[in-house]
Amino acid sequence: MTEPTTPALSHPLRIAALAARKPTRFRLEPDADTRAAVAQALEITAVPELTFRGELRPVGRRDWELVAELAAVVEQPCCVTLVPVITEIREEVRRRYLAEMPVPEGDEVEMPEDDTQEPLPEIVDPGVVALEALALALPMYPRAPDVELGEAVFAAPGVKPLRDEDLRPFAGLAGLAEKLGKGDTTPE
C-alpha cells in the first residue's frame, strides 16, 4: 500500500474546530520553495507569484461554503517554439460543501448543473482547492506572441501532398460566383 502524498500546497482546516457562526478567513502566499513544488506538481516551468485568499463560512446548520480569489503568474513553454510564456491568472473560486449531498443512482448519471457542490469532508484544505483551481485555469496550449503554427505538409515520396485548401470543398465557390457575376448581365 502506498503512503498518501502531501500536496504541494496545504492549509488544512478541520470543520469541527471552526466557528459555526462566523467565517474563517485565510490567505495563502507560498514561499519560493513551495511555489517551485506547485510548478513541479502542475508540470509547468515556474510559478513566480501565487496568492489564494478568501473565507470558509457556514451556510445554514451543517453546510459550508468556500469563496476565494486566486491570483497567480505562471510560466509555461510555448506549445510551438518552447520559449517561456508568462500568463497572469485571476479566478474567483467557489465551493459548496454539503452535509447531505445527494448520491446519484443508476448506471448513467447526468452531471449536476451546480458543479461547485461537494460532500462535506472532515477537513477542508484551501491549499488543495487553490492547486485544483490553478490547474483548471492554466492555458492548455500557451503560445508566445506573434507565433503561428503554420501548415505541416506530409506525403510519401512521389505522392502529391494533401493541403488544407484541398479539404475545403466550398472555398472555390466564391471565385466561381464572382466569375459568373462578371459575365453578360444584359437582360434578353
mmCIF file of the C-alpha atoms, coordinates in Angstrom:
data_MODEL
# 
_entry.id   MODEL 
# 
loop_
_atom_site.group_PDB 
_atom_site.id 
_atom_site.type_symbol 
_atom_site.label_atom_id 
_atom_site.label_alt_id 
_atom_site.label_comp_id 
_atom_site.label_asym_id 
_atom_site.label_entity_id 
_atom_site.label_seq_id 
_atom_site.pdbx_PDB_ins_code 
_atom_site.Cartn_x 
_atom_site.Cartn_y 
_atom_site.Cartn_z 
_atom_site.occupancy 
_atom_site.B_iso_or_equiv 
_atom_site.pdbx_formal_charge 
_atom_site.auth_seq_id 
_atom_site.auth_comp_id 
_atom_site.auth_asym_id 
_atom_site.auth_atom_id 
_atom_site.pdbx_PDB_model_num 
ATOM 1   C CA . MET A 1 1   ? 0.000   0.000  0.000   1.00 0.00 ? 1   MET A CA 1 
ATOM 2   C CA . THR A 1 2   ? 1.361   3.431  -0.931  1.00 0.00 ? 2   THR A CA 1 
ATOM 3   C CA . GLU A 1 3   ? 1.535   6.276  1.544   1.00 0.00 ? 3   GLU A CA 1 
ATOM 4   C CA . PRO A 1 4   ? -0.678  9.280  0.749   1.00 0.00 ? 4   PRO A CA 1 
ATOM 5   C CA . THR A 1 5   ? 1.419   12.124 -0.602  1.00 0.00 ? 5   THR A CA 1 
ATOM 6   C CA . THR A 1 6   ? 1.329   15.588 0.888   1.00 0.00 ? 6   THR A CA 1 
ATOM 7   C CA . PRO A 1 7   ? 0.021   18.151 -1.591  1.00 0.00 ? 7   PRO A CA 1 
ATOM 8   C CA . ALA A 1 8   ? 2.459   20.810 -2.809  1.00 0.00 ? 8   ALA A CA 1 
ATOM 9   C CA . LEU A 1 9   ? 0.286   23.454 -1.132  1.00 0.00 ? 9   LEU A CA 1 
ATOM 10  C CA . SER A 1 10  ? -1.668  22.585 2.011   1.00 0.00 ? 10  SER A CA 1 
ATOM 11  C CA . HIS A 1 11  ? -3.531  24.519 4.697   1.00 0.00 ? 11  HIS A CA 1 
ATOM 12  C CA . PRO A 1 12  ? -5.998  22.075 6.306   1.00 0.00 ? 12  PRO A CA 1 
ATOM 13  C CA . LEU A 1 13  ? -8.985  23.403 8.256   1.00 0.00 ? 13  LEU A CA 1 
ATOM 14  C CA . ARG A 1 14  ? -10.858 20.914 10.449  1.00 0.00 ? 14  ARG A CA 1 
ATOM 15  C CA . ILE A 1 15  ? -14.579 21.705 10.122  1.00 0.00 ? 15  ILE A CA 1 
ATOM 16  C CA . ALA A 1 16  ? -15.370 20.630 13.724  1.00 0.00 ? 16  ALA A CA 1 
ATOM 17  C CA . ALA A 1 17  ? -12.845 23.190 15.039  1.00 0.00 ? 17  ALA A CA 1 
ATOM 18  C CA . LEU A 1 18  ? -14.230 26.168 13.085  1.00 0.00 ? 18  LEU A CA 1 
ATOM 19  C CA . ALA A 1 19  ? -16.626 28.783 14.455  1.00 0.00 ? 19  ALA A CA 1 
ATOM 20  C CA . ALA A 1 20  ? -20.143 27.731 13.479  1.00 0.00 ? 20  ALA A CA 1 
ATOM 21  C CA . ARG A 1 21  ? -21.499 31.280 13.153  1.00 0.00 ? 21  ARG A CA 1 
ATOM 22  C CA . LYS A 1 22  ? -18.757 33.332 11.525  1.00 0.00 ? 22  LYS A CA 1 
ATOM 23  C CA . PRO A 1 23  ? -16.410 32.915 8.571   1.00 0.00 ? 23  PRO A CA 1 
ATOM 24  C CA . THR A 1 24  ? -12.855 31.651 8.875   1.00 0.00 ? 24  THR A CA 1 
ATOM 25  C CA . ARG A 1 25  ? -10.590 33.774 6.702   1.00 0.00 ? 25  ARG A CA 1 
ATOM 26  C CA . PHE A 1 26  ? -7.395  32.529 5.079   1.00 0.00 ? 26  PHE A CA 1 
ATOM 27  C CA . ARG A 1 27  ? -4.615  33.971 2.936   1.00 0.00 ? 27  ARG A CA 1 
ATOM 28  C CA . LEU A 1 28  ? -2.095  31.649 1.320   1.00 0.00 ? 28  LEU A CA 1 
ATOM 29  C CA . GLU A 1 29  ? 1.073   33.223 -0.095  1.00 0.00 ? 29  GLU A CA 1 
ATOM 30  C CA . PRO A 1 30  ? 3.516   30.348 -0.524  1.00 0.00 ? 30  PRO A CA 1 
ATOM 31  C CA . ASP A 1 31  ? 7.273   30.926 -0.393  1.00 0.00 ? 31  ASP A CA 1 
ATOM 32  C CA . ALA A 1 32  ? 9.624   30.280 -3.335  1.00 0.00 ? 32  ALA A CA 1 
ATOM 33  C CA . ASP A 1 33  ? 10.237  26.611 -2.418  1.00 0.00 ? 33  ASP A CA 1 
ATOM 34  C CA . THR A 1 34  ? 6.511   25.885 -2.163  1.00 0.00 ? 34  THR A CA 1 
ATOM 35  C CA . ARG A 1 35  ? 5.827   27.684 -5.470  1.00 0.00 ? 35  ARG A CA 1 
ATOM 36  C CA . ALA A 1 36  ? 8.551   25.540 -7.070  1.00 0.00 ? 36  ALA A CA 1 
ATOM 37  C CA . ALA A 1 37  ? 6.808   22.428 -5.696  1.00 0.00 ? 37  ALA A CA 1 
ATOM 38  C CA . VAL A 1 38  ? 3.481   23.720 -7.103  1.00 0.00 ? 38  VAL A CA 1 
ATOM 39  C CA . ALA A 1 39  ? 5.108   24.206 -10.532 1.00 0.00 ? 39  ALA A CA 1 
ATOM 40  C CA . GLN A 1 40  ? 6.508   20.695 -10.405 1.00 0.00 ? 40  GLN A CA 1 
ATOM 41  C CA . ALA A 1 41  ? 3.133   19.244 -9.336  1.00 0.00 ? 41  ALA A CA 1 
ATOM 42  C CA . LEU A 1 42  ? 1.398   21.041 -12.226 1.00 0.00 ? 42  LEU A CA 1 
ATOM 43  C CA . GLU A 1 43  ? 4.195   20.130 -14.673 1.00 0.00 ? 43  GLU A CA 1 
ATOM 44  C CA . ILE A 1 44  ? 4.886   23.742 -15.666 1.00 0.00 ? 44  ILE A CA 1 
ATOM 45  C CA . THR A 1 45  ? 8.116   25.755 -15.684 1.00 0.00 ? 45  THR A CA 1 
ATOM 46  C CA . ALA A 1 46  ? 7.539   28.142 -12.762 1.00 0.00 ? 46  ALA A CA 1 
ATOM 47  C CA . VAL A 1 47  ? 5.038   29.938 -10.534 1.00 0.00 ? 47  VAL A CA 1 
ATOM 48  C CA . PRO A 1 48  ? 6.663   33.324 -9.764  1.00 0.00 ? 48  PRO A CA 1 
ATOM 49  C CA . GLU A 1 49  ? 3.572   34.622 -7.906  1.00 0.00 ? 49  GLU A CA 1 
ATOM 50  C CA . LEU A 1 50  ? 0.681   32.896 -6.139  1.00 0.00 ? 50  LEU A CA 1 
ATOM 51  C CA . THR A 1 51  ? -1.933  34.187 -3.713  1.00 0.00 ? 51  THR A CA 1 
ATOM 52  C CA . PHE A 1 52  ? -5.130  32.463 -2.623  1.00 0.00 ? 52  PHE A CA 1 
ATOM 53  C CA . ARG A 1 53  ? -7.269  34.426 -0.203  1.00 0.00 ? 53  ARG A CA 1 
ATOM 54  C CA . GLY A 1 54  ? -10.831 34.028 0.934   1.00 0.00 ? 54  GLY A CA 1 
ATOM 55  C CA . GLU A 1 55  ? -13.028 32.543 3.594   1.00 0.00 ? 55  GLU A CA 1 
ATOM 56  C CA . LEU A 1 56  ? -14.750 29.361 4.618   1.00 0.00 ? 56  LEU A CA 1 
ATOM 57  C CA . ARG A 1 57  ? -18.151 30.237 6.037   1.00 0.00 ? 57  ARG A CA 1 
ATOM 58  C CA . PRO A 1 58  ? -21.043 28.298 7.496   1.00 0.00 ? 58  PRO A CA 1 
ATOM 59  C CA . VAL A 1 59  ? -24.244 28.071 5.471   1.00 0.00 ? 59  VAL A CA 1 
ATOM 60  C CA . GLY A 1 60  ? -27.326 27.010 7.352   1.00 0.00 ? 60  GLY A CA 1 
ATOM 61  C CA . ARG A 1 61  ? -26.859 24.498 10.151  1.00 0.00 ? 61  ARG A CA 1 
ATOM 62  C CA . ARG A 1 62  ? -24.455 21.986 8.594   1.00 0.00 ? 62  ARG A CA 1 
ATOM 63  C CA . ASP A 1 63  ? -23.199 23.163 5.193   1.00 0.00 ? 63  ASP A CA 1 
ATOM 64  C CA . TRP A 1 64  ? -20.136 25.285 4.389   1.00 0.00 ? 64  TRP A CA 1 
ATOM 65  C CA . GLU A 1 65  ? -19.052 27.495 1.518   1.00 0.00 ? 65  GLU A CA 1 
ATOM 66  C CA . LEU A 1 66  ? -15.538 28.423 0.420   1.00 0.00 ? 66  LEU A CA 1 
ATOM 67  C CA . VAL A 1 67  ? -15.262 31.693 -1.510  1.00 0.00 ? 67  VAL A CA 1 
ATOM 68  C CA . ALA A 1 68  ? -11.808 32.856 -2.576  1.00 0.00 ? 68  ALA A CA 1 
ATOM 69  C CA . GLU A 1 69  ? -9.781  34.669 -5.188  1.00 0.00 ? 69  GLU A CA 1 
ATOM 70  C CA . LEU A 1 70  ? -6.849  33.037 -6.917  1.00 0.00 ? 70  LEU A CA 1 
ATOM 71  C CA . ALA A 1 71  ? -4.156  35.355 -8.291  1.00 0.00 ? 71  ALA A CA 1 
ATOM 72  C CA . ALA A 1 72  ? -1.106  33.846 -9.943  1.00 0.00 ? 72  ALA A CA 1 
ATOM 73  C CA . VAL A 1 73  ? 1.599   34.375 -12.517 1.00 0.00 ? 73  VAL A CA 1 
ATOM 74  C CA . VAL A 1 74  ? 2.759   31.199 -14.232 1.00 0.00 ? 74  VAL A CA 1 
ATOM 75  C CA . GLU A 1 75  ? 5.456   30.352 -16.765 1.00 0.00 ? 75  GLU A CA 1 
ATOM 76  C CA . GLN A 1 76  ? 4.943   27.593 -19.316 1.00 0.00 ? 76  GLN A CA 1 
ATOM 77  C CA . PRO A 1 77  ? 6.778   26.651 -22.505 1.00 0.00 ? 77  PRO A CA 1 
ATOM 78  C CA . CYS A 1 78  ? 5.193   27.846 -25.772 1.00 0.00 ? 78  CYS A CA 1 
ATOM 79  C CA . CYS A 1 79  ? 3.446   24.927 -27.483 1.00 0.00 ? 79  CYS A CA 1 
ATOM 80  C CA . VAL A 1 80  ? 5.115   25.849 -30.801 1.00 0.00 ? 80  VAL A CA 1 
ATOM 81  C CA . THR A 1 81  ? 8.581   27.259 -30.020 1.00 0.00 ? 81  THR A CA 1 
ATOM 82  C CA . LEU A 1 82  ? 9.125   26.186 -26.368 1.00 0.00 ? 82  LEU A CA 1 
ATOM 83  C CA . VAL A 1 83  ? 10.120  29.749 -25.379 1.00 0.00 ? 83  VAL A CA 1 
ATOM 84  C CA . PRO A 1 84  ? 8.798   30.754 -21.931 1.00 0.00 ? 84  PRO A CA 1 
ATOM 85  C CA . VAL A 1 85  ? 5.269   32.181 -21.914 1.00 0.00 ? 85  VAL A CA 1 
ATOM 86  C CA . ILE A 1 86  ? 4.161   34.210 -18.884 1.00 0.00 ? 86  ILE A CA 1 
ATOM 87  C CA . THR A 1 87  ? 0.438   34.158 -18.054 1.00 0.00 ? 87  THR A CA 1 
ATOM 88  C CA . GLU A 1 88  ? -1.384  36.134 -15.376 1.00 0.00 ? 88  GLU A CA 1 
ATOM 89  C CA . ILE A 1 89  ? -4.331  34.292 -13.833 1.00 0.00 ? 89  ILE A CA 1 
ATOM 90  C CA . ARG A 1 90  ? -7.182  35.765 -11.789 1.00 0.00 ? 90  ARG A CA 1 
ATOM 91  C CA . GLU A 1 91  ? -10.059 33.474 -10.872 1.00 0.00 ? 91  GLU A CA 1 
ATOM 92  C CA . GLU A 1 92  ? -12.898 33.576 -8.398  1.00 0.00 ? 92  GLU A CA 1 
ATOM 93  C CA . VAL A 1 93  ? -13.212 30.186 -6.724  1.00 0.00 ? 93  VAL A CA 1 
ATOM 94  C CA . ARG A 1 94  ? -16.374 28.896 -5.058  1.00 0.00 ? 94  ARG A CA 1 
ATOM 95  C CA . ARG A 1 95  ? -17.032 25.517 -3.450  1.00 0.00 ? 95  ARG A CA 1 
ATOM 96  C CA . ARG A 1 96  ? -20.113 24.420 -1.518  1.00 0.00 ? 96  ARG A CA 1 
ATOM 97  C CA . TYR A 1 97  ? -19.674 21.588 0.955   1.00 0.00 ? 97  TYR A CA 1 
ATOM 98  C CA . LEU A 1 98  ? -22.978 19.856 1.687   1.00 0.00 ? 98  LEU A CA 1 
ATOM 99  C CA . ALA A 1 99  ? -23.589 17.658 4.735   1.00 0.00 ? 99  ALA A CA 1 
ATOM 100 C CA . GLU A 1 100 ? -26.409 15.906 2.853   1.00 0.00 ? 100 GLU A CA 1 
ATOM 101 C CA . MET A 1 101 ? -25.009 15.578 -0.652  1.00 0.00 ? 101 MET A CA 1 
ATOM 102 C CA . PRO A 1 102 ? -27.469 13.734 -2.897  1.00 0.00 ? 102 PRO A CA 1 
ATOM 103 C CA . VAL A 1 103 ? -25.955 10.449 -4.075  1.00 0.00 ? 103 VAL A CA 1 
ATOM 104 C CA . PRO A 1 104 ? -26.530 9.770  -7.792  1.00 0.00 ? 104 PRO A CA 1 
ATOM 105 C CA . GLU A 1 105 ? -28.178 6.453  -8.585  1.00 0.00 ? 105 GLU A CA 1 
ATOM 106 C CA . GLY A 1 106 ? -28.253 4.352  -11.730 1.00 0.00 ? 106 GLY A CA 1 
ATOM 107 C CA . ASP A 1 107 ? -25.830 3.275  -14.425 1.00 0.00 ? 107 ASP A CA 1 
ATOM 108 C CA . GLU A 1 108 ? -25.882 6.617  -16.243 1.00 0.00 ? 108 GLU A CA 1 
ATOM 109 C CA . VAL A 1 109 ? -25.845 9.826  -14.244 1.00 0.00 ? 109 VAL A CA 1 
ATOM 110 C CA . GLU A 1 110 ? -26.090 13.386 -15.511 1.00 0.00 ? 110 GLU A CA 1 
ATOM 111 C CA . MET A 1 111 ? -23.662 15.974 -14.229 1.00 0.00 ? 111 MET A CA 1 
ATOM 112 C CA . PRO A 1 112 ? -25.372 18.394 -11.850 1.00 0.00 ? 112 PRO A CA 1 
ATOM 113 C CA . GLU A 1 113 ? -25.844 21.972 -13.051 1.00 0.00 ? 113 GLU A CA 1 
ATOM 114 C CA . ASP A 1 114 ? -24.017 23.295 -9.989  1.00 0.00 ? 114 ASP A CA 1 
ATOM 115 C CA . ASP A 1 115 ? -20.511 21.862 -10.248 1.00 0.00 ? 115 ASP A CA 1 
ATOM 116 C CA . THR A 1 116 ? -19.345 23.700 -7.112  1.00 0.00 ? 116 THR A CA 1 
ATOM 117 C CA . GLN A 1 117 ? -21.090 21.238 -4.773  1.00 0.00 ? 117 GLN A CA 1 
ATOM 118 C CA . GLU A 1 118 ? -19.114 18.558 -2.951  1.00 0.00 ? 118 GLU A CA 1 
ATOM 119 C CA . PRO A 1 119 ? -19.790 16.288 0.017   1.00 0.00 ? 119 PRO A CA 1 
ATOM 120 C CA . LEU A 1 120 ? -18.728 17.872 3.320   1.00 0.00 ? 120 LEU A CA 1 
ATOM 121 C CA . PRO A 1 121 ? -15.374 16.379 4.417   1.00 0.00 ? 121 PRO A CA 1 
ATOM 122 C CA . GLU A 1 122 ? -13.960 16.457 7.952   1.00 0.00 ? 122 GLU A CA 1 
ATOM 123 C CA . ILE A 1 123 ? -11.109 18.675 6.709   1.00 0.00 ? 123 ILE A CA 1 
ATOM 124 C CA . VAL A 1 124 ? -11.315 21.345 4.020   1.00 0.00 ? 124 VAL A CA 1 
ATOM 125 C CA . ASP A 1 125 ? -7.919  22.256 2.581   1.00 0.00 ? 125 ASP A CA 1 
ATOM 126 C CA . PRO A 1 126 ? -7.852  25.645 0.822   1.00 0.00 ? 126 PRO A CA 1 
ATOM 127 C CA . GLY A 1 127 ? -4.342  24.809 -0.427  1.00 0.00 ? 127 GLY A CA 1 
ATOM 128 C CA . VAL A 1 128 ? -5.645  21.796 -2.336  1.00 0.00 ? 128 VAL A CA 1 
ATOM 129 C CA . VAL A 1 129 ? -8.565  23.881 -3.660  1.00 0.00 ? 129 VAL A CA 1 
ATOM 130 C CA . ALA A 1 130 ? -6.034  26.506 -4.853  1.00 0.00 ? 130 ALA A CA 1 
ATOM 131 C CA . LEU A 1 131 ? -3.982  23.836 -6.663  1.00 0.00 ? 131 LEU A CA 1 
ATOM 132 C CA . GLU A 1 132 ? -7.090  22.465 -8.356  1.00 0.00 ? 132 GLU A CA 1 
ATOM 133 C CA . ALA A 1 133 ? -8.287  25.934 -9.393  1.00 0.00 ? 133 ALA A CA 1 
ATOM 134 C CA . LEU A 1 134 ? -4.844  26.841 -10.732 1.00 0.00 ? 134 LEU A CA 1 
ATOM 135 C CA . ALA A 1 135 ? -4.605  23.594 -12.710 1.00 0.00 ? 135 ALA A CA 1 
ATOM 136 C CA . LEU A 1 136 ? -8.001  24.289 -14.297 1.00 0.00 ? 136 LEU A CA 1 
ATOM 137 C CA . ALA A 1 137 ? -7.080  27.904 -15.118 1.00 0.00 ? 137 ALA A CA 1 
ATOM 138 C CA . LEU A 1 138 ? -3.782  27.118 -16.878 1.00 0.00 ? 138 LEU A CA 1 
ATOM 139 C CA . PRO A 1 139 ? -3.754  27.695 -20.644 1.00 0.00 ? 139 PRO A CA 1 
ATOM 140 C CA . MET A 1 140 ? -3.816  24.311 -22.395 1.00 0.00 ? 140 MET A CA 1 
ATOM 141 C CA . TYR A 1 141 ? -1.684  25.497 -25.314 1.00 0.00 ? 141 TYR A CA 1 
ATOM 142 C CA . PRO A 1 142 ? 0.304   28.568 -24.283 1.00 0.00 ? 142 PRO A CA 1 
ATOM 143 C CA . ARG A 1 143 ? 1.629   30.443 -27.285 1.00 0.00 ? 143 ARG A CA 1 
ATOM 144 C CA . ALA A 1 144 ? 4.282   33.144 -27.441 1.00 0.00 ? 144 ALA A CA 1 
ATOM 145 C CA . PRO A 1 145 ? 3.170   36.449 -29.026 1.00 0.00 ? 145 PRO A CA 1 
ATOM 146 C CA . ASP A 1 146 ? 3.306   36.547 -32.845 1.00 0.00 ? 146 ASP A CA 1 
ATOM 147 C CA . VAL A 1 147 ? 3.887   32.791 -33.156 1.00 0.00 ? 147 VAL A CA 1 
ATOM 148 C CA . GLU A 1 148 ? 1.900   30.886 -35.748 1.00 0.00 ? 148 GLU A CA 1 
ATOM 149 C CA . LEU A 1 149 ? 1.831   27.158 -36.190 1.00 0.00 ? 149 LEU A CA 1 
ATOM 150 C CA . GLY A 1 150 ? 1.904   27.289 -39.991 1.00 0.00 ? 150 GLY A CA 1 
ATOM 151 C CA . GLU A 1 151 ? 0.961   24.444 -42.272 1.00 0.00 ? 151 GLU A CA 1 
ATOM 152 C CA . ALA A 1 152 ? 2.531   20.998 -41.945 1.00 0.00 ? 152 ALA A CA 1 
ATOM 153 C CA . VAL A 1 153 ? 2.547   19.004 -45.185 1.00 0.00 ? 153 VAL A CA 1 
ATOM 154 C CA . PHE A 1 154 ? 3.419   15.318 -45.228 1.00 0.00 ? 154 PHE A CA 1 
ATOM 155 C CA . ALA A 1 155 ? 3.294   12.804 -48.072 1.00 0.00 ? 155 ALA A CA 1 
ATOM 156 C CA . ALA A 1 156 ? 5.066   9.662  -49.203 1.00 0.00 ? 156 ALA A CA 1 
ATOM 157 C CA . PRO A 1 157 ? 7.749   10.092 -51.886 1.00 0.00 ? 157 PRO A CA 1 
ATOM 158 C CA . GLY A 1 158 ? 6.155   10.590 -55.325 1.00 0.00 ? 158 GLY A CA 1 
ATOM 159 C CA . VAL A 1 159 ? 2.707   11.452 -53.908 1.00 0.00 ? 159 VAL A CA 1 
ATOM 160 C CA . LYS A 1 160 ? 1.234   14.950 -54.139 1.00 0.00 ? 160 LYS A CA 1 
ATOM 161 C CA . PRO A 1 161 ? 0.684   16.158 -50.535 1.00 0.00 ? 161 PRO A CA 1 
ATOM 162 C CA . LEU A 1 162 ? -2.839  16.966 -49.383 1.00 0.00 ? 162 LEU A CA 1 
ATOM 163 C CA . ARG A 1 163 ? -3.053  20.568 -48.213 1.00 0.00 ? 163 ARG A CA 1 
ATOM 164 C CA . ASP A 1 164 ? -5.623  22.314 -46.021 1.00 0.00 ? 164 ASP A CA 1 
ATOM 165 C CA . GLU A 1 165 ? -7.005  24.148 -49.064 1.00 0.00 ? 165 GLU A CA 1 
ATOM 166 C CA . ASP A 1 166 ? -7.710  20.811 -50.772 1.00 0.00 ? 166 ASP A CA 1 
ATOM 167 C CA . LEU A 1 167 ? -10.020 19.875 -47.886 1.00 0.00 ? 167 LEU A CA 1 
ATOM 168 C CA . ARG A 1 168 ? -12.248 22.946 -48.240 1.00 0.00 ? 168 ARG A CA 1 
ATOM 169 C CA . PRO A 1 169 ? -14.740 21.988 -50.975 1.00 0.00 ? 169 PRO A CA 1 
ATOM 170 C CA . PHE A 1 170 ? -16.621 25.301 -50.866 1.00 0.00 ? 170 PHE A CA 1 
ATOM 171 C CA . ALA A 1 171 ? -13.556 27.563 -50.912 1.00 0.00 ? 171 ALA A CA 1 
ATOM 172 C CA . GLY A 1 172 ? -13.622 27.815 -54.716 1.00 0.00 ? 172 GLY A CA 1 
ATOM 173 C CA . LEU A 1 173 ? -17.322 28.708 -54.886 1.00 0.00 ? 173 LEU A CA 1 
ATOM 174 C CA . ALA A 1 174 ? -16.686 32.368 -54.072 1.00 0.00 ? 174 ALA A CA 1 
ATOM 175 C CA . GLY A 1 175 ? -14.343 32.663 -57.056 1.00 0.00 ? 175 GLY A CA 1 
ATOM 176 C CA . LEU A 1 176 ? -16.805 30.820 -59.293 1.00 0.00 ? 176 LEU A CA 1 
ATOM 177 C CA . ALA A 1 177 ? -19.681 33.070 -58.188 1.00 0.00 ? 177 ALA A CA 1 
ATOM 178 C CA . GLU A 1 178 ? -17.558 36.130 -58.909 1.00 0.00 ? 178 GLU A CA 1 
ATOM 179 C CA . LYS A 1 179 ? -16.706 34.847 -62.400 1.00 0.00 ? 179 LYS A CA 1 
ATOM 180 C CA . LEU A 1 180 ? -20.367 34.105 -63.115 1.00 0.00 ? 180 LEU A CA 1 
ATOM 181 C CA . GLY A 1 181 ? -21.383 37.543 -61.824 1.00 0.00 ? 181 GLY A CA 1 
ATOM 182 C CA . LYS A 1 182 ? -18.961 39.281 -64.264 1.00 0.00 ? 182 LYS A CA 1 
ATOM 183 C CA . GLY A 1 183 ? -20.474 37.519 -67.244 1.00 0.00 ? 183 GLY A CA 1 
ATOM 184 C CA . ASP A 1 184 ? -23.119 39.003 -69.544 1.00 0.00 ? 184 ASP A CA 1 
ATOM 185 C CA . THR A 1 185 ? -25.721 40.674 -67.330 1.00 0.00 ? 185 THR A CA 1 
ATOM 186 C CA . THR A 1 186 ? -27.782 42.193 -70.186 1.00 0.00 ? 186 THR A CA 1 
ATOM 187 C CA . PRO A 1 187 ? -31.418 41.102 -69.963 1.00 0.00 ? 187 PRO A CA 1 
ATOM 188 C CA . GLU A 1 188 ? -32.747 39.306 -73.001 1.00 0.00 ? 188 GLU A CA 1 
# 
